């Protein structure tokens, strides 16, 4: 089976993107896996620090590994938005395939210092684990928003600059880069997502030449996704839309099965709802 690095390189060469979906429990994992299997496309499971705390790091990694091995299917796990060195160590020990060290809100020099330390540590333990760095503030939290996240970059002068991206990549040695290109975490309640800056993506890709990761994919338009992939995005993160679908399915499951006690019967509705979202996104990205 191809490694995650080969899969991402392959996606970049073919002008497609690998879908990355956040998971905190097994009904969502099941939905993501089933959709990827139906389409026969590789997929990445992400766990944020909160999600990993709920599921257990070793348990999350073991679940994903067991699917990969039993079905000989390219499903991988990423330690998403890992903010501390301690959590990086835990992810490595648990057997994660990739780690995003998120120093996006730190000043550039400090982000470089901490990310470099993470790359050196991870590679000293296992060269095959991919390390992603984050450059720029895209707000945090996969949630429905009433207002724009404080401090997040939206004006052109605040987005990730190609020359800073190159400096960051050269100094840290990251395998993947998550820039701020008009993307934000979460979705607005009553407003469309800001448009992505496609030219900025193209310029950053031209400068750094490594695969780029688009975070905050919920709520962005299909047109923007297609243009972003063409401009150099190789992985796309989706979380909020999955959470919305999960809750909608769960509520329906409870409403329509008032006397039911078996979790797997109630949760079947949540799985179905999440599957629809993942299937649609994966088909678009691929
Ligand atoms: O790392 C997680 C993602 O960037 C998800 O962002 O909740 O806006 O889809 P989203
Ligand atoms: Zn993210």
CSV table of C-alpha atoms and ligand atoms in Angstrom, one decimal:
chain,number,residue,atom,x,y,z
A,1,UNK,CA,0.0,0.0,0.0
A,2,UNK,CA,1.1,3.5,-0.7
A,3,UNK,CA,2.4,5.7,2.1
A,4,UNK,CA,0.6,8.9,3.1
A,5,UNK,CA,3.4,10.9,1.6
A,6,UNK,CA,3.1,9.0,-1.7
A,7,UNK,CA,-0.7,9.5,-1.6
A,8,UNK,CA,-0.4,13.3,-1.1
A,9,UNK,CA,2.3,13.6,-3.8
A,10,UNK,CA,0.1,11.6,-6.1
A,11,UNK,CA,-2.9,13.8,-5.4
A,12,UNK,CA,-0.8,17.0,-6.1
A,13,UNK,CA,0.4,15.5,-9.4
A,14,UNK,CA,-3.1,14.6,-10.5
A,15,UNK,CA,-4.7,17.9,-9.5
A,16,UNK,CA,-6.9,16.4,-6.8
A,17,UNK,CA,-7.0,16.8,-3.0
A,18,UNK,CA,-7.2,14.3,-0.1
A,19,UNK,CA,-10.2,14.9,2.2
A,20,UNK,CA,-9.4,15.2,6.0
A,21,UNK,CA,-12.3,14.8,8.3
A,22,UNK,CA,-12.4,15.3,12.1
A,23,UNK,CA,-13.7,12.5,14.3
A,24,UNK,CA,-14.4,12.3,18.0
A,25,UNK,CA,-16.3,9.0,18.1
A,26,UNK,CA,-16.9,5.9,16.1
A,27,UNK,CA,-20.2,6.7,14.3
A,28,UNK,CA,-18.4,9.6,12.5
A,29,UNK,CA,-15.4,7.4,11.8
A,30,UNK,CA,-17.7,4.8,10.3
A,31,UNK,CA,-19.4,7.3,8.1
A,32,UNK,CA,-16.1,8.7,6.8
A,33,UNK,CA,-14.6,5.3,6.1
A,34,UNK,CA,-17.8,4.0,4.4
A,35,UNK,CA,-17.9,7.0,2.1
A,36,UNK,CA,-14.2,6.8,1.2
A,37,UNK,CA,-14.6,3.0,0.5
A,38,UNK,CA,-17.6,3.6,-1.7
A,39,UNK,CA,-15.6,6.1,-3.8
A,40,UNK,CA,-12.3,4.2,-3.5
A,41,UNK,CA,-10.4,7.3,-2.6
A,42,UNK,CA,-7.8,7.7,0.2
A,43,UNK,CA,-8.9,9.6,3.3
A,44,UNK,CA,-7.4,11.2,6.4
A,45,UNK,CA,-9.0,11.1,9.8
A,46,UNK,CA,-8.2,14.1,12.1
A,47,UNK,CA,-8.4,14.4,15.8
A,48,UNK,CA,-8.0,17.8,17.5
A,49,UNK,CA,-6.6,17.8,21.1
A,50,UNK,CA,-10.2,17.8,22.4
A,51,UNK,CA,-11.3,15.0,20.0
A,52,UNK,CA,-8.3,12.9,20.9
A,53,UNK,CA,-8.9,13.5,24.6
A,54,UNK,CA,-12.4,12.2,24.2
A,55,UNK,CA,-11.6,9.1,22.1
A,56,UNK,CA,-8.1,8.4,23.5
A,57,UNK,CA,-5.0,8.9,21.3
A,58,UNK,CA,-3.9,5.3,21.3
A,59,UNK,CA,-7.5,4.2,20.7
A,60,UNK,CA,-8.0,6.6,17.8
A,61,UNK,CA,-4.8,5.5,16.1
A,62,UNK,CA,-5.5,1.8,16.7
A,63,UNK,CA,-9.0,2.1,15.2
A,64,UNK,CA,-7.7,3.8,12.1
A,65,UNK,CA,-4.8,1.4,11.7
A,66,UNK,CA,-7.2,-1.6,12.1
A,67,UNK,CA,-9.4,-0.3,9.3
A,68,UNK,CA,-6.3,0.2,7.1
A,69,UNK,CA,-5.0,-3.3,7.8
A,70,UNK,CA,-8.2,-5.3,7.7
A,71,UNK,CA,-9.5,-3.7,4.5
A,72,UNK,CA,-6.1,-2.9,3.0
A,73,UNK,CA,-7.5,0.6,2.5
A,74,UNK,CA,-5.6,3.9,2.5
A,75,UNK,CA,-7.0,5.6,5.6
A,76,UNK,CA,-4.6,7.6,7.8
A,77,UNK,CA,-4.7,9.6,11.1
A,78,UNK,CA,-3.5,13.1,11.7
A,79,UNK,CA,-3.0,14.8,15.1
A,80,UNK,CA,-4.8,17.9,14.1
A,81,UNK,CA,-4.0,21.4,15.7
A,82,UNK,CA,-1.5,20.1,18.2
A,83,UNK,CA,-0.4,23.0,20.3
A,84,UNK,CA,2.1,21.6,22.7
A,85,UNK,CA,5.3,19.5,22.5
A,86,UNK,CA,3.8,17.1,25.1
A,87,UNK,CA,0.8,16.4,22.8
A,88,UNK,CA,3.2,15.9,19.9
A,89,UNK,CA,5.0,13.2,21.9
A,90,UNK,CA,1.8,11.5,22.8
A,91,UNK,CA,0.7,11.4,19.1
A,92,UNK,CA,4.1,10.0,18.0
A,93,UNK,CA,3.8,7.3,20.8
A,94,UNK,CA,0.3,6.5,19.8
A,95,UNK,CA,1.3,5.8,16.2
A,96,UNK,CA,-0.2,8.8,14.3
A,97,UNK,CA,0.7,9.0,10.6
A,98,UNK,CA,0.9,12.8,10.6
A,99,UNK,CA,1.0,15.7,13.1
A,100,UNK,CA,0.0,19.3,12.6
A,101,UNK,CA,1.9,21.4,15.0
A,102,UNK,CA,-0.1,24.6,15.3
A,103,UNK,CA,1.9,27.7,16.0
A,104,UNK,CA,-0.2,29.8,13.8
A,105,UNK,CA,-1.0,32.4,16.4
A,106,UNK,CA,2.6,32.8,17.5
A,107,UNK,CA,5.0,35.5,16.2
A,108,UNK,CA,6.9,34.1,13.2
A,109,UNK,CA,10.3,33.6,15.0
A,110,UNK,CA,8.6,31.7,17.8
A,111,UNK,CA,6.5,29.7,15.4
A,112,UNK,CA,9.7,28.7,13.5
A,113,UNK,CA,11.5,27.9,16.7
A,114,UNK,CA,8.8,25.6,18.1
A,115,UNK,CA,7.9,24.0,14.8
A,116,UNK,CA,11.5,23.2,14.0
A,117,UNK,CA,11.9,21.5,17.4
A,118,UNK,CA,8.8,19.4,16.6
A,119,UNK,CA,10.1,18.4,13.2
A,120,UNK,CA,13.4,17.3,14.7
A,121,UNK,CA,11.8,15.3,17.4
A,122,UNK,CA,9.2,13.6,15.2
A,123,UNK,CA,11.8,12.7,12.5
A,124,UNK,CA,14.2,11.4,15.1
A,125,UNK,CA,11.4,8.9,16.2
A,126,UNK,CA,10.0,8.0,12.8
A,127,UNK,CA,10.9,9.6,9.5
A,128,UNK,CA,7.6,8.5,7.9
A,129,UNK,CA,5.4,10.6,10.2
A,130,UNK,CA,4.5,13.8,8.2
A,131,UNK,CA,4.8,17.1,10.0
A,132,UNK,CA,2.6,20.0,9.0
A,133,UNK,CA,3.2,23.6,10.1
A,134,UNK,CA,0.7,26.4,10.4
A,135,UNK,CA,1.4,30.0,9.3
A,136,UNK,CA,-1.2,32.7,9.9
A,137,UNK,CA,-4.3,33.0,12.1
A,138,UNK,CA,-7.5,31.4,10.8
A,139,UNK,CA,-9.4,31.4,14.2
A,140,UNK,CA,-10.1,28.3,16.2
A,141,UNK,CA,-13.1,26.2,16.8
A,142,UNK,CA,-15.3,24.2,14.4
A,143,UNK,CA,-18.5,25.8,15.3
A,144,UNK,CA,-21.4,28.0,14.0
A,145,UNK,CA,-20.3,31.6,14.3
A,146,UNK,CA,-22.3,34.8,14.8
A,147,UNK,CA,-19.2,36.9,14.2
A,148,UNK,CA,-15.8,36.8,12.6
A,149,UNK,CA,-13.2,35.1,14.8
A,150,UNK,CA,-11.1,37.6,16.7
A,151,UNK,CA,-7.6,38.1,15.3
A,152,UNK,CA,-8.2,35.8,12.3
A,153,UNK,CA,-6.6,37.0,9.0
A,154,UNK,CA,-8.9,38.3,6.3
A,155,UNK,CA,-7.3,41.5,4.9
A,156,UNK,CA,-4.8,40.7,2.1
A,157,UNK,CA,-2.0,42.2,4.2
A,158,UNK,CA,-2.7,39.7,7.1
A,159,UNK,CA,-2.8,36.6,4.9
A,160,UNK,CA,0.2,34.3,4.8
A,161,UNK,CA,2.9,35.9,2.6
A,162,UNK,CA,4.8,33.7,0.1
A,163,UNK,CA,8.2,35.0,1.2
A,164,UNK,CA,7.4,34.3,4.9
A,165,UNK,CA,6.0,30.9,3.9
A,166,UNK,CA,9.3,30.0,2.2
A,167,UNK,CA,11.3,31.2,5.2
A,168,UNK,CA,9.2,29.1,7.5
A,169,UNK,CA,9.4,26.0,5.4
A,170,UNK,CA,13.2,26.3,4.8
A,171,UNK,CA,13.8,26.9,8.5
A,172,UNK,CA,11.6,24.3,10.0
A,173,UNK,CA,11.7,21.4,7.4
A,174,UNK,CA,8.0,20.8,7.6
A,175,UNK,CA,6.5,18.3,5.0
A,176,UNK,CA,3.2,20.2,4.7
A,177,UNK,CA,2.1,23.8,5.1
A,178,UNK,CA,-1.3,25.2,6.3
A,179,UNK,CA,-1.5,28.9,5.3
A,180,UNK,CA,-4.1,31.6,6.0
A,181,UNK,CA,-5.6,32.3,2.6
A,182,UNK,CA,-9.1,33.7,3.4
A,183,UNK,CA,-10.1,30.4,5.1
A,184,UNK,CA,-11.5,30.4,8.6
A,185,UNK,CA,-12.5,27.6,11.1
A,186,UNK,CA,-16.2,27.2,11.6
A,187,UNK,CA,-19.2,28.5,9.6
A,188,UNK,CA,-21.3,31.7,9.8
A,189,UNK,CA,-24.9,31.3,10.9
A,190,UNK,CA,-26.4,33.8,8.4
A,191,UNK,CA,-23.6,34.7,6.1
A,192,UNK,CA,-21.5,33.1,3.4
A,193,UNK,CA,-17.9,32.2,4.0
A,194,UNK,CA,-15.3,34.7,2.9
A,195,UNK,CA,-13.9,33.8,-0.6
A,196,UNK,CA,-10.6,32.1,-0.7
A,197,UNK,CA,-7.6,34.1,-2.1
A,198,UNK,CA,-6.8,31.8,-5.0
A,199,UNK,CA,-3.9,33.9,-6.3
A,200,UNK,CA,-2.3,33.9,-2.8
A,201,UNK,CA,-2.5,30.1,-2.8
A,202,UNK,CA,-0.9,29.9,-6.2
A,203,UNK,CA,1.9,32.3,-5.1
A,204,UNK,CA,2.6,30.4,-1.8
A,205,UNK,CA,2.7,27.1,-3.6
A,206,UNK,CA,5.1,28.5,-6.2
A,207,UNK,CA,7.4,29.7,-3.4
A,208,UNK,CA,7.4,26.7,-1.1
A,209,UNK,CA,6.8,23.8,-3.5
A,210,UNK,CA,5.5,21.5,-0.8
A,211,UNK,CA,1.9,20.3,-0.5
A,212,UNK,CA,-0.5,22.9,1.0
A,213,UNK,CA,-3.3,22.1,3.4
A,214,UNK,CA,-6.6,24.1,3.4
A,215,UNK,CA,-8.1,24.3,6.9
A,216,UNK,CA,-11.6,25.5,7.7
A,217,UNK,CA,-13.2,23.9,4.7
A,218,UNK,CA,-16.8,24.0,6.0
A,219,UNK,CA,-19.0,26.5,4.2
A,220,UNK,CA,-16.6,27.2,1.3
A,221,UNK,CA,-18.1,27.0,-2.2
A,222,UNK,CA,-17.4,24.2,-4.7
A,223,UNK,CA,-16.1,26.7,-7.1
A,224,UNK,CA,-13.5,27.9,-4.5
A,225,UNK,CA,-12.5,24.3,-3.7
A,226,UNK,CA,-11.9,23.5,-7.3
A,227,UNK,CA,-9.9,26.6,-7.9
A,228,UNK,CA,-7.9,26.1,-4.7
A,229,UNK,CA,-7.0,22.6,-5.6
A,230,UNK,CA,-5.9,23.8,-9.1
A,231,UNK,CA,-3.7,26.5,-7.4
A,232,UNK,CA,-1.9,24.0,-5.1
A,233,UNK,CA,-4.1,22.7,-2.2
A,234,UNK,CA,-3.5,19.0,-1.7
A,235,UNK,CA,-5.4,18.3,1.5
A,236,UNK,CA,-8.8,19.8,2.6
A,237,UNK,CA,-10.0,19.8,6.2
A,238,UNK,CA,-13.8,19.6,7.0
A,239,UNK,CA,-15.2,19.5,10.5
A,240,UNK,CA,-18.1,21.9,11.3
A,241,UNK,CA,-20.3,20.5,8.5
A,242,UNK,CA,-19.8,17.0,9.9
A,243,UNK,CA,-20.8,18.1,13.4
A,244,UNK,CA,-23.9,19.8,12.0
A,245,UNK,CA,-24.8,16.6,10.1
A,246,UNK,CA,-24.1,14.4,13.1
A,247,UNK,CA,-26.4,16.4,15.3
A,248,UNK,CA,-29.2,16.5,12.7
A,249,UNK,CA,-29.0,12.8,12.3
A,250,UNK,CA,-28.8,12.1,16.0
A,251,UNK,CA,-31.9,14.3,16.6
A,252,UNK,CA,-33.8,12.5,13.9
A,253,UNK,CA,-32.7,9.1,15.3
A,254,UNK,CA,-34.0,10.0,18.7
A,255,UNK,CA,-37.2,11.6,17.4
A,256,UNK,CA,-38.1,8.7,15.2
A,257,UNK,CA,-37.2,5.9,17.7
A,258,UNK,CA,-38.7,7.3,20.9
A,259,UNK,CA,-38.7,3.9,22.7
A,260,UNK,CA,-35.4,2.7,21.3
A,261,UNK,CA,-32.5,2.1,23.6
A,262,UNK,CA,-29.9,0.4,21.3
A,263,UNK,CA,-27.3,3.1,20.5
A,264,UNK,CA,-26.4,1.6,17.1
A,265,UNK,CA,-30.0,1.9,16.0
A,266,UNK,CA,-30.3,5.5,17.0
A,267,UNK,CA,-26.8,6.4,15.7
A,268,UNK,CA,-27.5,4.9,12.3
A,269,UNK,CA,-29.2,8.1,11.4
A,270,UNK,CA,-26.2,10.1,12.4
A,271,UNK,CA,-24.0,7.9,10.3
A,272,UNK,CA,-26.3,8.3,7.3
A,273,UNK,CA,-26.3,12.1,7.6
A,274,UNK,CA,-22.5,12.4,8.0
A,275,UNK,CA,-22.0,10.0,5.1
A,276,UNK,CA,-23.9,12.2,2.8
A,277,UNK,CA,-21.6,15.2,3.6
A,278,UNK,CA,-18.4,13.2,3.4
A,279,UNK,CA,-19.4,11.5,0.1
A,280,UNK,CA,-20.2,14.8,-1.6
A,281,UNK,CA,-16.9,16.4,-0.4
A,282,UNK,CA,-14.7,13.5,-1.4
A,283,UNK,CA,-16.3,13.3,-4.8
A,284,UNK,CA,-15.7,17.0,-5.3
A,285,UNK,CA,-12.1,16.9,-4.1
A,286,UNK,CA,-11.3,13.9,-6.2
B,1,LIG,O1,-8.7,21.2,11.3
B,1,LIG,C1,-10.0,21.2,11.2
B,1,LIG,C2,-10.5,22.0,10.1
B,1,LIG,O2,-9.7,23.0,9.6
B,1,LIG,C3,-12.0,22.1,10.0
B,1,LIG,O3,-12.5,23.4,9.8
B,1,LIG,O4,-14.7,23.3,10.9
B,1,LIG,O5,-14.3,25.0,9.2
B,1,LIG,O6,-14.5,22.7,8.5
B,1,LIG,P1,-14.1,23.6,9.6
B,2,LIG,ZN1,-8.0,23.2,11.1
